[in-house]
Structure formats: structure tokens, C-alpha cells
Coordinates of C-alpha atoms in Angstrom, one line a residue:
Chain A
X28 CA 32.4 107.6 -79.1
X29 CA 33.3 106.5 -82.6
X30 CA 32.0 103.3 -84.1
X31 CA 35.3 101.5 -84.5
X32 CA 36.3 102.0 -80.7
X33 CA 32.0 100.9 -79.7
X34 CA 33.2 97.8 -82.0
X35 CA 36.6 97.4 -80.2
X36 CA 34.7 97.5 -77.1
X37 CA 32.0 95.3 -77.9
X38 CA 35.3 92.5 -78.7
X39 CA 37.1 93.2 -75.4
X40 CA 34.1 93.0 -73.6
X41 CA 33.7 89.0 -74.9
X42 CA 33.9 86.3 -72.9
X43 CA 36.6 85.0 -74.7
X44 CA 39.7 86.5 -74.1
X45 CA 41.5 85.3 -71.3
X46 CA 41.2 86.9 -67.2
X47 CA 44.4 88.4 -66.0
X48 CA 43.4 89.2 -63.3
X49 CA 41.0 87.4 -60.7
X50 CA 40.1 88.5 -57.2
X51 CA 36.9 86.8 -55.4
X52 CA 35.8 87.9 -51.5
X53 CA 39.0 89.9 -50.9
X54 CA 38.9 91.1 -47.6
X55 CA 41.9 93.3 -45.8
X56 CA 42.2 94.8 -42.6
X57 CA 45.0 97.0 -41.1
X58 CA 44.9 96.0 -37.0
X59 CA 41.6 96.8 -36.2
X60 CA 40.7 99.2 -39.2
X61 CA 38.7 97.0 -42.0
X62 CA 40.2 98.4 -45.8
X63 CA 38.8 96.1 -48.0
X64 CA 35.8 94.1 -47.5
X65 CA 34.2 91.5 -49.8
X66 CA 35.6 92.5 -53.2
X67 CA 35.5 90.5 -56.3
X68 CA 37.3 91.5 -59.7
X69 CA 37.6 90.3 -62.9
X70 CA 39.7 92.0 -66.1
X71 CA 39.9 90.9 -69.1
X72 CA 43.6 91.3 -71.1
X73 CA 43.9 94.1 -73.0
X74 CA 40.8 96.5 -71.5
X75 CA 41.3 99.4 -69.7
X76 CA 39.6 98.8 -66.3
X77 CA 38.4 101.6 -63.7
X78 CA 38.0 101.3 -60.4
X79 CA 35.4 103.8 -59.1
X80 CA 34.8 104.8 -55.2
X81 CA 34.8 106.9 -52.5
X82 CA 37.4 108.0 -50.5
X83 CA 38.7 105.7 -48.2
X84 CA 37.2 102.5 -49.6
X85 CA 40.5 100.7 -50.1
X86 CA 40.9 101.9 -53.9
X87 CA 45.0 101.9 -53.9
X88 CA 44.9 98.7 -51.6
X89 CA 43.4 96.9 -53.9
X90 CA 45.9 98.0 -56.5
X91 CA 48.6 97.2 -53.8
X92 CA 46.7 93.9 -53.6
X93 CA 47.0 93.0 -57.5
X94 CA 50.7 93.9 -57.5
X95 CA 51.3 91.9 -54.1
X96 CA 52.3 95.2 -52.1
X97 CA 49.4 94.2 -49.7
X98 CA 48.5 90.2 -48.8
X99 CA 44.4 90.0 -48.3
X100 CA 43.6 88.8 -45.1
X101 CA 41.0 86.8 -46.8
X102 CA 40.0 86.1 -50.7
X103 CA 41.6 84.4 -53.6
X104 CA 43.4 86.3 -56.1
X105 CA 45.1 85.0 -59.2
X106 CA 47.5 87.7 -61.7
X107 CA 48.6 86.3 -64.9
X108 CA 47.8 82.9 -63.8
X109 CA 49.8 83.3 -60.6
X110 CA 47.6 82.6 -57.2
X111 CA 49.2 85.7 -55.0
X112 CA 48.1 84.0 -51.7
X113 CA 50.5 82.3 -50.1
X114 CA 53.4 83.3 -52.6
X115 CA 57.1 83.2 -51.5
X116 CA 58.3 86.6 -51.9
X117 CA 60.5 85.4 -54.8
X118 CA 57.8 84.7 -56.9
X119 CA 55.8 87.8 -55.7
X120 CA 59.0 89.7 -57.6
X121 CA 59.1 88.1 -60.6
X122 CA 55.8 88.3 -60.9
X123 CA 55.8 92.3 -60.3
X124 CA 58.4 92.2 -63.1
X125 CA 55.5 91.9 -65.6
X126 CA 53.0 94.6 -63.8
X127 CA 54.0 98.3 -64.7
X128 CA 53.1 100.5 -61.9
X129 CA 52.5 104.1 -61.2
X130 CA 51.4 105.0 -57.9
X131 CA 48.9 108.0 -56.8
X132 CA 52.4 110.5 -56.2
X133 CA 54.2 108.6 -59.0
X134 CA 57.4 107.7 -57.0
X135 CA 59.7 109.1 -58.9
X136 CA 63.7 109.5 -57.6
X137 CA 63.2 113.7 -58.2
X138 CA 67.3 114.0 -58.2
X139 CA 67.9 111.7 -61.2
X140 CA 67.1 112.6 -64.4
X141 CA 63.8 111.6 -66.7
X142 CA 66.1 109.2 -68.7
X143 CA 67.5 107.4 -65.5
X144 CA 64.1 107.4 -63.9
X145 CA 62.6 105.8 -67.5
X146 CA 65.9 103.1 -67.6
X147 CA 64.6 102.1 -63.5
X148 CA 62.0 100.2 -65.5
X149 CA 64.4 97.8 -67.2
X150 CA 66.2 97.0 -63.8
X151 CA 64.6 93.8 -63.5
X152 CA 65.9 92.7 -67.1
X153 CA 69.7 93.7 -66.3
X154 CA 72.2 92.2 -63.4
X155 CA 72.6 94.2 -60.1
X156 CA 76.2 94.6 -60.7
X157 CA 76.3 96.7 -64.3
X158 CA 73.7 98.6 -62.7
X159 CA 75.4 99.7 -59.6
X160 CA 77.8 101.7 -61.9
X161 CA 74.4 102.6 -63.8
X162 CA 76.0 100.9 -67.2
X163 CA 72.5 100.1 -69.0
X164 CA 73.0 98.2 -72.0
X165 CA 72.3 99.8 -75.4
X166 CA 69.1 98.1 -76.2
X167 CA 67.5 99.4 -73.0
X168 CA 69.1 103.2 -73.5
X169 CA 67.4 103.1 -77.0
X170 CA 64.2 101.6 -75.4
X171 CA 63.7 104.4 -72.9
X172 CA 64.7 106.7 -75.5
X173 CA 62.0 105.5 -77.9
X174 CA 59.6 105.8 -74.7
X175 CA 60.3 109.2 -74.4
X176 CA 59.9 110.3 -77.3
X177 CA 56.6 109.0 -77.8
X178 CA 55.7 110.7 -75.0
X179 CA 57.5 113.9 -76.1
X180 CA 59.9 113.8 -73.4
X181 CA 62.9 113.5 -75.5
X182 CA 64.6 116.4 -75.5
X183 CA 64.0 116.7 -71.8
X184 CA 65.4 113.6 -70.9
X185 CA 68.4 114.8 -69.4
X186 CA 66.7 117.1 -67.2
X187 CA 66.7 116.3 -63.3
X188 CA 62.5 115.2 -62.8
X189 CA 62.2 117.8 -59.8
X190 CA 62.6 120.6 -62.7
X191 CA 59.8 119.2 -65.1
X192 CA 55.8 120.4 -64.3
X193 CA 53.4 117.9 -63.1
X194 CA 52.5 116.4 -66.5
X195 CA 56.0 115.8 -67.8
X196 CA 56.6 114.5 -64.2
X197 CA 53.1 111.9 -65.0
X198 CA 54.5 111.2 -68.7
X199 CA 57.9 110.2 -66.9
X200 CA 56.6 107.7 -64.7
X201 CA 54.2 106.2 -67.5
X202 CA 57.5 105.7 -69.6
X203 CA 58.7 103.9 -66.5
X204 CA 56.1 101.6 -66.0
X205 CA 56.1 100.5 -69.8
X206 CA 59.8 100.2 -70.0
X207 CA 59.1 97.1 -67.7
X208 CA 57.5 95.8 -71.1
X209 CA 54.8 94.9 -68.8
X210 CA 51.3 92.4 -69.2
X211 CA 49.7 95.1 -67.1
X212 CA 49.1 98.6 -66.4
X213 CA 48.4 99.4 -62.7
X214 CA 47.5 103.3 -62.2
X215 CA 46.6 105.0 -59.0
X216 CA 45.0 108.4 -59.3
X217 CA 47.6 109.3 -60.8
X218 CA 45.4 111.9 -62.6
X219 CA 43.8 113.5 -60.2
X220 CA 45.7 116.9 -60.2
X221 CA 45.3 117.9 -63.3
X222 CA 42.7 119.8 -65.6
X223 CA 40.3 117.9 -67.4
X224 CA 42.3 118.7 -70.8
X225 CA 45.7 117.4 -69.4
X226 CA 44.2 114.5 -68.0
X227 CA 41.9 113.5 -71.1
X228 CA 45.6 114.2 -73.4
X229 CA 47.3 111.7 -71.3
X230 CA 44.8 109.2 -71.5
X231 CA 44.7 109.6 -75.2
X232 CA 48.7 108.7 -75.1
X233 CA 48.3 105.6 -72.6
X234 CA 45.5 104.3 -75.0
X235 CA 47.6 104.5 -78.1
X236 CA 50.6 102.9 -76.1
X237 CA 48.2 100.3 -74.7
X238 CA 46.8 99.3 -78.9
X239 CA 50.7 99.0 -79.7
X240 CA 51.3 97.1 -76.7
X241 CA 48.5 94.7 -75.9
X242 CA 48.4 96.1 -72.8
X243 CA 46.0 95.7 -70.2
X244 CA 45.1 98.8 -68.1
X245 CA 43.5 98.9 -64.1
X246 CA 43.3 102.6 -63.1
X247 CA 42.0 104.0 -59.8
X248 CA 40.3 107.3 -61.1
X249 CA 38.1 109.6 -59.3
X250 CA 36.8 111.9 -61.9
X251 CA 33.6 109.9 -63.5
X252 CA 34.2 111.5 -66.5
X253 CA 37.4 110.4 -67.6
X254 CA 35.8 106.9 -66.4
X255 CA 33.6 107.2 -68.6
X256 CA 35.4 108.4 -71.7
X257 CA 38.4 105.7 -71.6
X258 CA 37.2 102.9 -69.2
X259 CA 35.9 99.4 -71.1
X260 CA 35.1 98.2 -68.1
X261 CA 34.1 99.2 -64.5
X262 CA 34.0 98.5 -60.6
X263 CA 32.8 100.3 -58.4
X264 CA 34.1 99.8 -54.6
X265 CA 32.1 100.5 -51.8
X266 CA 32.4 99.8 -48.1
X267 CA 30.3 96.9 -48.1
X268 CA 32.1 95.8 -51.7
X269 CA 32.4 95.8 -55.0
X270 CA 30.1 96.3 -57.4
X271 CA 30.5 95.2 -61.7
X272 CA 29.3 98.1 -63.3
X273 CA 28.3 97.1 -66.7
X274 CA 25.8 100.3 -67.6
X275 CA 28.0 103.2 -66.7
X276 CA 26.0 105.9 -67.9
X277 CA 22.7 104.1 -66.0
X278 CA 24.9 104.6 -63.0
X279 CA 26.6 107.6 -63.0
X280 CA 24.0 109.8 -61.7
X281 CA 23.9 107.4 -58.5
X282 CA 27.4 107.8 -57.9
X283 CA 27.9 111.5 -58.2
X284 CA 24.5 111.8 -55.9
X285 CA 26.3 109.9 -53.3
X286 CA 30.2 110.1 -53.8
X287 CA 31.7 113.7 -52.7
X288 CA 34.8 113.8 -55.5
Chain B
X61 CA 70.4 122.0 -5.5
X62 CA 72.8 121.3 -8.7
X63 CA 74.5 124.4 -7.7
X64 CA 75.3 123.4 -4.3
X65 CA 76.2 119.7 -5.5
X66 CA 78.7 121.5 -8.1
X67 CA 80.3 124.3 -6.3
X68 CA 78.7 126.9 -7.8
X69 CA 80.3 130.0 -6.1
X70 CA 80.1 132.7 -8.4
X71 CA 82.8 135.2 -6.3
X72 CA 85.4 132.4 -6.5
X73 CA 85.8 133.9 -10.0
X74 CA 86.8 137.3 -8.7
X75 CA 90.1 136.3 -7.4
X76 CA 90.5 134.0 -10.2
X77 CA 90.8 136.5 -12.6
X78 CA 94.5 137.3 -11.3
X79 CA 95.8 133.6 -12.3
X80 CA 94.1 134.3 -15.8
X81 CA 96.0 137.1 -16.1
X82 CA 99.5 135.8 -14.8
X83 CA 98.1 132.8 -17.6
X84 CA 97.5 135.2 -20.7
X85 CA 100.5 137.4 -19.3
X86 CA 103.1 134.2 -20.1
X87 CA 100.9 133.3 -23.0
X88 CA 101.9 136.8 -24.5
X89 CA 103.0 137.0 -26.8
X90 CA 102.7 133.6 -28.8
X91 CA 106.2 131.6 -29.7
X92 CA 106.6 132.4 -33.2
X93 CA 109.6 129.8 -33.2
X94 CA 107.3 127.4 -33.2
X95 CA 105.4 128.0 -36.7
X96 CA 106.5 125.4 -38.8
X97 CA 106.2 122.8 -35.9
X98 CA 102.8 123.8 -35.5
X99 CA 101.7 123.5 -39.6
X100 CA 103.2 120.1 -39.8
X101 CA 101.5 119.0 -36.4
X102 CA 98.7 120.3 -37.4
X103 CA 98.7 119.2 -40.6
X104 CA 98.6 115.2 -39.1
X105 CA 96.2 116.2 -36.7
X106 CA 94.2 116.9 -40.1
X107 CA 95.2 113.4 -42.0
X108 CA 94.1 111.8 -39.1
X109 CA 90.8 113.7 -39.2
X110 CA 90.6 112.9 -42.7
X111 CA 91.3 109.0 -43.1
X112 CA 89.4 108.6 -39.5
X113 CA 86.0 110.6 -41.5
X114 CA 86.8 108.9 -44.9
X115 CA 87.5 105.5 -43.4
X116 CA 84.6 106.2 -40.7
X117 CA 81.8 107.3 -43.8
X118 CA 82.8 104.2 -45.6
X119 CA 81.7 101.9 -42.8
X120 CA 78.9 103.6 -41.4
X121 CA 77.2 103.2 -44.9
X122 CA 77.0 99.6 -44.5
X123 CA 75.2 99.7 -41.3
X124 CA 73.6 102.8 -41.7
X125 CA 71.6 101.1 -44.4
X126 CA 71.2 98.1 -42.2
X127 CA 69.6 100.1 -39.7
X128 CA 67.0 101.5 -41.3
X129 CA 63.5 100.5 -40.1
X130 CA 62.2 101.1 -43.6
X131 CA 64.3 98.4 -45.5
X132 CA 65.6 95.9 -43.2
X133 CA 63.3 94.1 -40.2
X134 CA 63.5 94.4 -37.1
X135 CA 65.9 91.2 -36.6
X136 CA 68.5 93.0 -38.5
X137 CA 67.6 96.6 -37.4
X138 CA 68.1 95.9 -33.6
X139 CA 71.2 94.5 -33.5
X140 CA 73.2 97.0 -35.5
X141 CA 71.4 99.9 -33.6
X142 CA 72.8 98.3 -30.7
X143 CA 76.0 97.6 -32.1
X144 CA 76.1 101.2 -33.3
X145 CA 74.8 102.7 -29.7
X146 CA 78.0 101.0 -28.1
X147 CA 80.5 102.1 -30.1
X148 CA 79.2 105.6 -29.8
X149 CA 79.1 105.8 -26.3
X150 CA 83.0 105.8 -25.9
X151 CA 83.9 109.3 -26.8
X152 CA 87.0 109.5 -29.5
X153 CA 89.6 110.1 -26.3
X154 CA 88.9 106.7 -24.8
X155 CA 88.8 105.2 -28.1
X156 CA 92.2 106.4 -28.2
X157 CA 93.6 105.1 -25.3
X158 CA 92.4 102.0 -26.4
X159 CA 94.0 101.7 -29.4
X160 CA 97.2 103.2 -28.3
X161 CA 97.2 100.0 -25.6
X162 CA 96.6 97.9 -28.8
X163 CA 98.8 99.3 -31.1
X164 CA 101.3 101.7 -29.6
X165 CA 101.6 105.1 -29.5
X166 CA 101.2 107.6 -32.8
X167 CA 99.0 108.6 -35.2
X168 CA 97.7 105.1 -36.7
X169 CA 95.9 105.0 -32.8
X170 CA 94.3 108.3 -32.9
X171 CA 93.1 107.1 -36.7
X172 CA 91.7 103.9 -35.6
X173 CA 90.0 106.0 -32.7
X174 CA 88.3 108.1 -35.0
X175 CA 86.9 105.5 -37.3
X176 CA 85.7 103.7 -34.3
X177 CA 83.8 106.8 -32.8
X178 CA 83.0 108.0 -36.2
X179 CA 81.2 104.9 -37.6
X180 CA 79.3 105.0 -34.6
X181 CA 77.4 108.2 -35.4
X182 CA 77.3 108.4 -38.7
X183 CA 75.9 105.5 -38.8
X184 CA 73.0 106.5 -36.6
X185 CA 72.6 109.6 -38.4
X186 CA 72.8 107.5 -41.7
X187 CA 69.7 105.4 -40.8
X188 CA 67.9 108.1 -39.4
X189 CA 68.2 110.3 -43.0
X190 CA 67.4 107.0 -44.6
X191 CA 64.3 106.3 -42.7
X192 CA 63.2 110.2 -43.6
X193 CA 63.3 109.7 -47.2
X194 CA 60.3 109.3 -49.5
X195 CA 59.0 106.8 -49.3
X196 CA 56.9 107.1 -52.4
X197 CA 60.3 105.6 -54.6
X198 CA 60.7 102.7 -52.2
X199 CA 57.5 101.6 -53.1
X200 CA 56.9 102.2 -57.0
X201 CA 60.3 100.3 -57.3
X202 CA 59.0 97.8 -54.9
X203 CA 56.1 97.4 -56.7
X204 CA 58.0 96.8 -59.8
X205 CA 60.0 94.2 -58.6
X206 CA 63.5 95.5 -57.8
X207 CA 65.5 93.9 -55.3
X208 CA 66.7 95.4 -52.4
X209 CA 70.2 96.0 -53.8
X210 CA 68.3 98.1 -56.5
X211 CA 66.0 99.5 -54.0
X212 CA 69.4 100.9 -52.0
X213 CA 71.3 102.1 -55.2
X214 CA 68.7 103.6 -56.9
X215 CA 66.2 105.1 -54.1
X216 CA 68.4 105.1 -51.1
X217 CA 71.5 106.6 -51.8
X218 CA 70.5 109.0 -54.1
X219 CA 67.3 110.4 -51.8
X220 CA 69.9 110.5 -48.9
X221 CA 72.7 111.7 -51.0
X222 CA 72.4 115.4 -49.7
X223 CA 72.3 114.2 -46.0
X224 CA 75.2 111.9 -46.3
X225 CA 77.3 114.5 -47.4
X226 CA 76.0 117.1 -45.6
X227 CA 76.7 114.4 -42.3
X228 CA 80.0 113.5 -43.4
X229 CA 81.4 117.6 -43.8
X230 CA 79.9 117.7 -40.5
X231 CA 81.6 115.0 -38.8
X232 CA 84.7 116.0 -40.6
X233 CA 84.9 119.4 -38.9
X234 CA 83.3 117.4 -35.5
X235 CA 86.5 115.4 -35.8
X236 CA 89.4 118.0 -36.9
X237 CA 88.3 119.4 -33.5
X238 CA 88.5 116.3 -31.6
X239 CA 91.7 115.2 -33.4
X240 CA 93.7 118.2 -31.2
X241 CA 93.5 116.5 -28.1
X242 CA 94.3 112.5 -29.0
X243 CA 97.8 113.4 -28.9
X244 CA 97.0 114.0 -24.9
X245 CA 97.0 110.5 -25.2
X246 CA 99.7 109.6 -27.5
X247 CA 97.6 109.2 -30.6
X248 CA 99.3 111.8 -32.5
X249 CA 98.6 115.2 -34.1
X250 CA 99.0 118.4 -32.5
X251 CA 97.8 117.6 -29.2
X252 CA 100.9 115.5 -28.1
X253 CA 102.8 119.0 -28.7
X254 CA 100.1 120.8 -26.5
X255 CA 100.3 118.5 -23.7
X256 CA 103.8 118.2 -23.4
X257 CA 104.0 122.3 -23.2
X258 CA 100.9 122.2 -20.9
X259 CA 103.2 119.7 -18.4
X260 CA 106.2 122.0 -19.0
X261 CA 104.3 125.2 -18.3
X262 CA 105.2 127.2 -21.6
X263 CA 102.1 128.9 -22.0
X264 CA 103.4 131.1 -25.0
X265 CA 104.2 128.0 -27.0
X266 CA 100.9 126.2 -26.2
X267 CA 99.0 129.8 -26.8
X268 CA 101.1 129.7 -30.1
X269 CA 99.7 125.8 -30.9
X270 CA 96.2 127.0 -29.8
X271 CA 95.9 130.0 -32.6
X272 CA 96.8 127.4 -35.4
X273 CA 94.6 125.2 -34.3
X274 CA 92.0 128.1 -34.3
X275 CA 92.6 129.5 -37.8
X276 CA 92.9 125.9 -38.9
X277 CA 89.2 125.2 -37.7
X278 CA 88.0 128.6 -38.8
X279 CA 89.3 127.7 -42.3
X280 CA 87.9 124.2 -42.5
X281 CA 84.3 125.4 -41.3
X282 CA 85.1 128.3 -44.0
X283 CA 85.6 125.5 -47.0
X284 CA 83.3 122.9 -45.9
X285 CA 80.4 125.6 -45.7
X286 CA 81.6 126.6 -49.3
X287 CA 81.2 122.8 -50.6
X288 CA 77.7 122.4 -48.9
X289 CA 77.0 126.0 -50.8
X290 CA 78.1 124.9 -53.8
X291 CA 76.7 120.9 -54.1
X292 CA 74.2 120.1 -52.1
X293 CA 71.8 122.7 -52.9
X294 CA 69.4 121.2 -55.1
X295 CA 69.7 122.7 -58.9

């Protein structure tokens, strides 16, 4: 780690810059199955956040959670000032307008191409009606086209997404998620089928986008190391909770002792 | 059991076969004179199979979408499925007769009849395709805040897209076939020139009607297997 980024780190971990994102005693079940039990967050605007945990502790639920996919049984949570609990569904969208989202199988439409998958992103900036005859405005075609290319996706951007490998297919949906122009980042394992390298080059391109774009990061990621390397902050979920981790490399030997990855 | 309650004597068809014979022996050989009558009755017996699919497709969409368990609720769901299931239970025939008490007798009827039996099951086949999609699109555009009219143009309809398609050739050929006999009823098409020969027992003219309507199916499975061939493989 370089001195500049321990620097960088040592600012975004102050107590100064504002929470985005709050959650205290969140709690979900699904019927009789407890999910979520007990979890508190807190990020900071413009960190990159990992959340740590075993299988089947409710890692992309609480993701779900921040972007109001899932309502907690119990807890408070607050996203960019919004309290989610309780919200009309309205407000849920509006808010989700601002939250860039890539889930664990990236859920992109395979049959369109990487350009009309990136422009999906402005949808909630242009009116239903251009869009149904998929007439984006010029600003947007020029804004996913900058997108692309940053992400070296350009001349591939008329390619139908089923044709491009896994990692063009990853790059894709982040260009999606930050043609939203969003506050936050939300990332679900999306990672987690690809070599070490691949993973570690993508991370390097979502951390230069993030510096550009004051944005504020919350990945799900199983593979400690990667943790490690990009996260400024860390929570670990477990089934009785969440835990802050503030000494990662203190704790890292517990988790791969008890975690099977 | 079955057999008994249906008559199922196997020897009756012995003695039959001299009645198919005396049948295929007037049927023999087909009424050539009859050509041209039989291309242009077939030829409405294939509009009406065509605007009854087209106009069919176009409003099974509608509620095809609306039945889907995986965008609308269940208050919304239900009724449609219903509506859907009772349209579908009248086959195209009775639809038919129907319409030709509504409207009169022609073509128009046996094109109303086919919408009505048409947008019955496409639409069920509609919402089943839809609720087999992906869901994995559905919910990253969910989760980025498009509304459901977004959700349906830009997940939906292209996901299903190959099933739609695929449904409608289907239905199209399912309803070229079922088109031949609306004219028993005065709907129009080439069935109103098979019944009236039927009633006037000239086999060889009928037989003549039948092999058009043959090579005419036979073509349309031909083409419509050629357009599935050629689009709806994924490239």
C-alpha cells in the first residue's frame, strides 16, 4: 500500500464526512427462516466498504436491504438521508435512482447489446415514452459511450452481451450502474468467478471511476484478499450479527480459520 | 371399461373397409375444375388465419403481461387468468357460431372467432414464457429504479422475444388448420366449399379441396419452420 492511498485512507476513515448509509438492529426473516439478525452498519461517503461472511448469512439481503429490494422486519435504516422503513414505493424508486447496482449474476438483458444494456442506466433520467422506441437522447449516447470506453468496451459496444466473456460481461454492468450517475455503488459478489488477476484489474478500474466520481462503494466479496487490498472499511456478518472490523489484518486469520470460501 | 362405454369393436372395421373404398373410389380422381376455386378459397381461409393470429398476438400481449405472477399481483393476475381460461375453453368452431349469430354469416365471423380463441391461448402461453424468464434483469433494473413500463420494454419483451414469436408461428399454423372448417359454419374460407360438397355427396370435388388444403399446410409448416430457422436462433 502506498503512502498517498494510507493518507487517503486515514481522511475517509474521519469522523467527519457525512454517513450515507445507516442500518442499526436490522433483523429479516423469510416465513420461518431468520436471514438477517441484529445488523448494524455504518459507511462513510466516498469509501469503499466490504462486507465479509459466510455463506448464507444474509450478505446480498442486506444489499437488497440498502437498495429497498428487501423491507427489514425489524431495525432502522437510513440511505442518503432517506429512512427506508416505512417508505411508499414511490420514494423507494426515486431513491434507487441514485444507488448503482450490480447484482451477484449481474442481470444483464444477454440479447441487447453492451451499448443498450450501458444506456438502461439512464432510464430513470429520460421519459417512458422516447424510450419505448429506444430514442435516448444524445447526451446519454455520448455518456455511455464515454463509460465504455473507460472501461475499454468501446469498440465492443455493439456486440449482443451473450457474445462477450465474463469480464467484458462484469465491465458492462459496472458501466451500467454508473451511468445512473449514482451517490452509491452497491456490488454483490459480483467477483467471485474470476482469477485473482481479473478480479484485482477490475477493482483497479472501479477505484479510479470511484476518485472521479465521489462515489461511495458497498461490495459483498468473498475472497479476503481482495478485501483486504481495496476495502477502507469492513463488516463482517455473522449469524448472530455484524461485526465493525476496524483491524483487518488482526482479523483475517480468524476468518479464514472459520469461514469455508 | 372405456372400451365397452365407446364401442370399441375392432371387426366393425373389417366390413367398413368396403364403404372406404366405394368413398376413395368417387373421390378418384380429384375435380381438377375446381383449382382456381380452391386457391382463392383457400387463400381467405388463410387471411382469416392471418388477421385472426395478428389481431389475436396483439391482444394477448396485453394480458399476457398482465398475467404474469412475476410482475403483476395477485389481484391483477387472477382475474385475467380467469378471463383468459374462459375464453379458451370455447374451441374456434363455437366461437364461430357465435359470431356468425352476431354478425352474419362470412369471413369477418370466422375472423372474430379466431381472435377470440386466439387471444385466449396466447395469452396463457404469453404469461407462462414471461414468468420463465430471468429473473436476474427484473431485478437489477428493479433495483435501479425503473418503473414497470421500463421493466416490461426493456426486460420482458425482449427475454420473451424468442418465445413470443416462436408462439405466435405456432398458433399461426394451429389456426390455418382450424380456419378449414369455420366455413362448416358459415364463417368463411374454404370449409363453406367443403361442407356444401360434403352435403351434396361429390367426394371428388371435396377430395380435390382437401389436397390444397394439404399442400397449403405442408407449405406453411415448410416457411414458418424456415423463419424460426432463420430468427430466433440466438446469434
Amino acid at each position: 500500500m502506498t503512502s498517498s492511498q494510507t493518507q487517503t485512507d486515514q481522511q475517509l476513515s474521519t469522523p467527519t464526512r457525512p454517513t450515507l448509509v445507516e442500518l442499526k438492529n436490522v433483523s429479516v426473516s423469510f416465513g420461518r427462516i431468520s436471514v438477517l439478525k441484529n445488523v448494524s452498519l455504518r459507511v462513510s461517503q466516498g469509501v469503499v466498504h466490504g462486507i465479509i461472511g459466510p455463506s448464507g448469512t444474509g450478505k446480498t439481503t442486506l444489499i437488497k436491504i440498502i437498495n429497498g429490494l428487501v423491507r427489514p422486519d425489524e431495525g432502522y435504516v437510513n440511505v442518503l438521508g432517506c429512512r427506508i422503513n416505512g417508505q411508499k414505493h414511490a420514494d423507494l424508486i426515486s431513491l434507487r435512482h441514485q444507488i448503482g447496482y450490480i447484482p451477484q449474476n449481474l442481470g444483464l438483458v444477454k440479447i441487447l447489446t453492451a451499448r443498450e444494456n450501458v444506456l438502461m442506466g439512464s432510464l430513470a433520467r429520460i421519459g417512458s415514452l422516447r424510450t419505448c422506441l429506444k430514442i435516448f437522447p444524445k447526451i446519454e449516447l455520448e455518456r455511455s459511450d464515454i463509460l465504455l470506453e473507460k472501461l475499454g468496451l468501446l469498440p465492443k459496444a455493439d456486440i449482443r452481451v451473450h457474445k462477450l466473456s465474463g469480464g467484458e460481461q462484469k465491465r458492462v454492468a459496472i458501466a451500467r450502474a454508473l451511468m445512473q450517475n449514482p451517490k452509491i455503488l452497491l456490488a454483490d459478489e459480483f467477483l467471485s468467478d474470476l482469477d485473482y488477476n481479473n478480479a484485482e484489474r477490475i477493482m483497479k478500474e472501479i477505484i479510479k471511476l470511484k476518485i472521479n466520481l465521489d462515489l461511495t462503494v458497498i461490495m459483498v466479496e468473498h475472497n479476503l484478499a481482495l478485501a483486504r487490498e481495496f476495502c477502507n472499511t469492513v463488516s463482517a456478518i455473522t449469524p448472530e450479527g455484524s461485526l465493525e472490523v476496524s483491524d483487518f489484518k488482526a482479523w483475517e486469520p480468524k476468518f479464514s480459520d472459520i469461514w469455508t470460501f | 371399461m372405456c372400451g365397452w362405454h365407446l364401442d370399441i369393436r375392432p371387426f366393425k372395421i373389417v366390413p367398413g373397409m368396403k364403404n372406404l373404398f366405394t368413398l376413395l373410389n368417387d373421390a378418384f380422381p380429384p375435380d381438377m375444375s375446381l383449382f382456381s376455386v380452391s386457391l382463392k378459397a383457400v387463400a381467405e381461409t388463410l387471411q382469416i388465419a392471418y388477421m385472426g393470429t395478428l389481431l389475436g398476438l396483439a391482444l394477448s400481449l396485453p394480458f399476457g403481461i398482465l398475467g404474469a405472477r412475476n410482475l403483476f399481483s395477485k389481484r391483477v393476475t387472477i382475474p385475467v387468468r380467469v378471463f383468459l381460461g374462459a375464453i379458451r375453453t370455447m374451441p374456434s368452431l363455437l366461437w364461430a357460431v357465435v359470431f356468425v349469430i352476431m354478425i352474419g354469416l362470412g369471413p369477418f365471423a370466422g375472423v372474430l372467432a379466431t381472435v377470440m380463441y386466439t387471444t385466449g391461448y396466447l395469452g396463457k402461453l404469453q404469461y407462462e414464457a414471461i414468468e420463465g424468464i430471468n429473473p436476474e434483469p427484473l431485478e437489477a433494473m428493479s433495483g435501479m429504479g425503473a418503473s414497470k413500463f421500463q421493466l416490461i420494454r426493456f426486460v420482458v419483451i425482449p427475454e420473451s422475444a424468442n418465445h413470443l414469436i416462436s408462439q405466435a408461428l405456432f398458433m399461426f399454423e394451429y389456426n390455418v388448420r382450424a380456419s378449414t372448417i369455420l366455413g362448416f359454419v358459415g364463417a368463411g374460407g374454404i370449409g363453406f366449399y367443403i361442407s356444401a360438397y360434403l352435403r351434396y355427396l361429390e367426394y371428388d370435388k371435396v377430395f380435390m379441396l382437401i389436397l390444397i388444403v394439404f399442400v397449403t399446410v405442408l407449405v406453411i409448416d415448410y416457411i414458418s419452420l424456415k423463419i424460426r430457422d432463420r430468427y430466433l436462433m440466438i446469434k
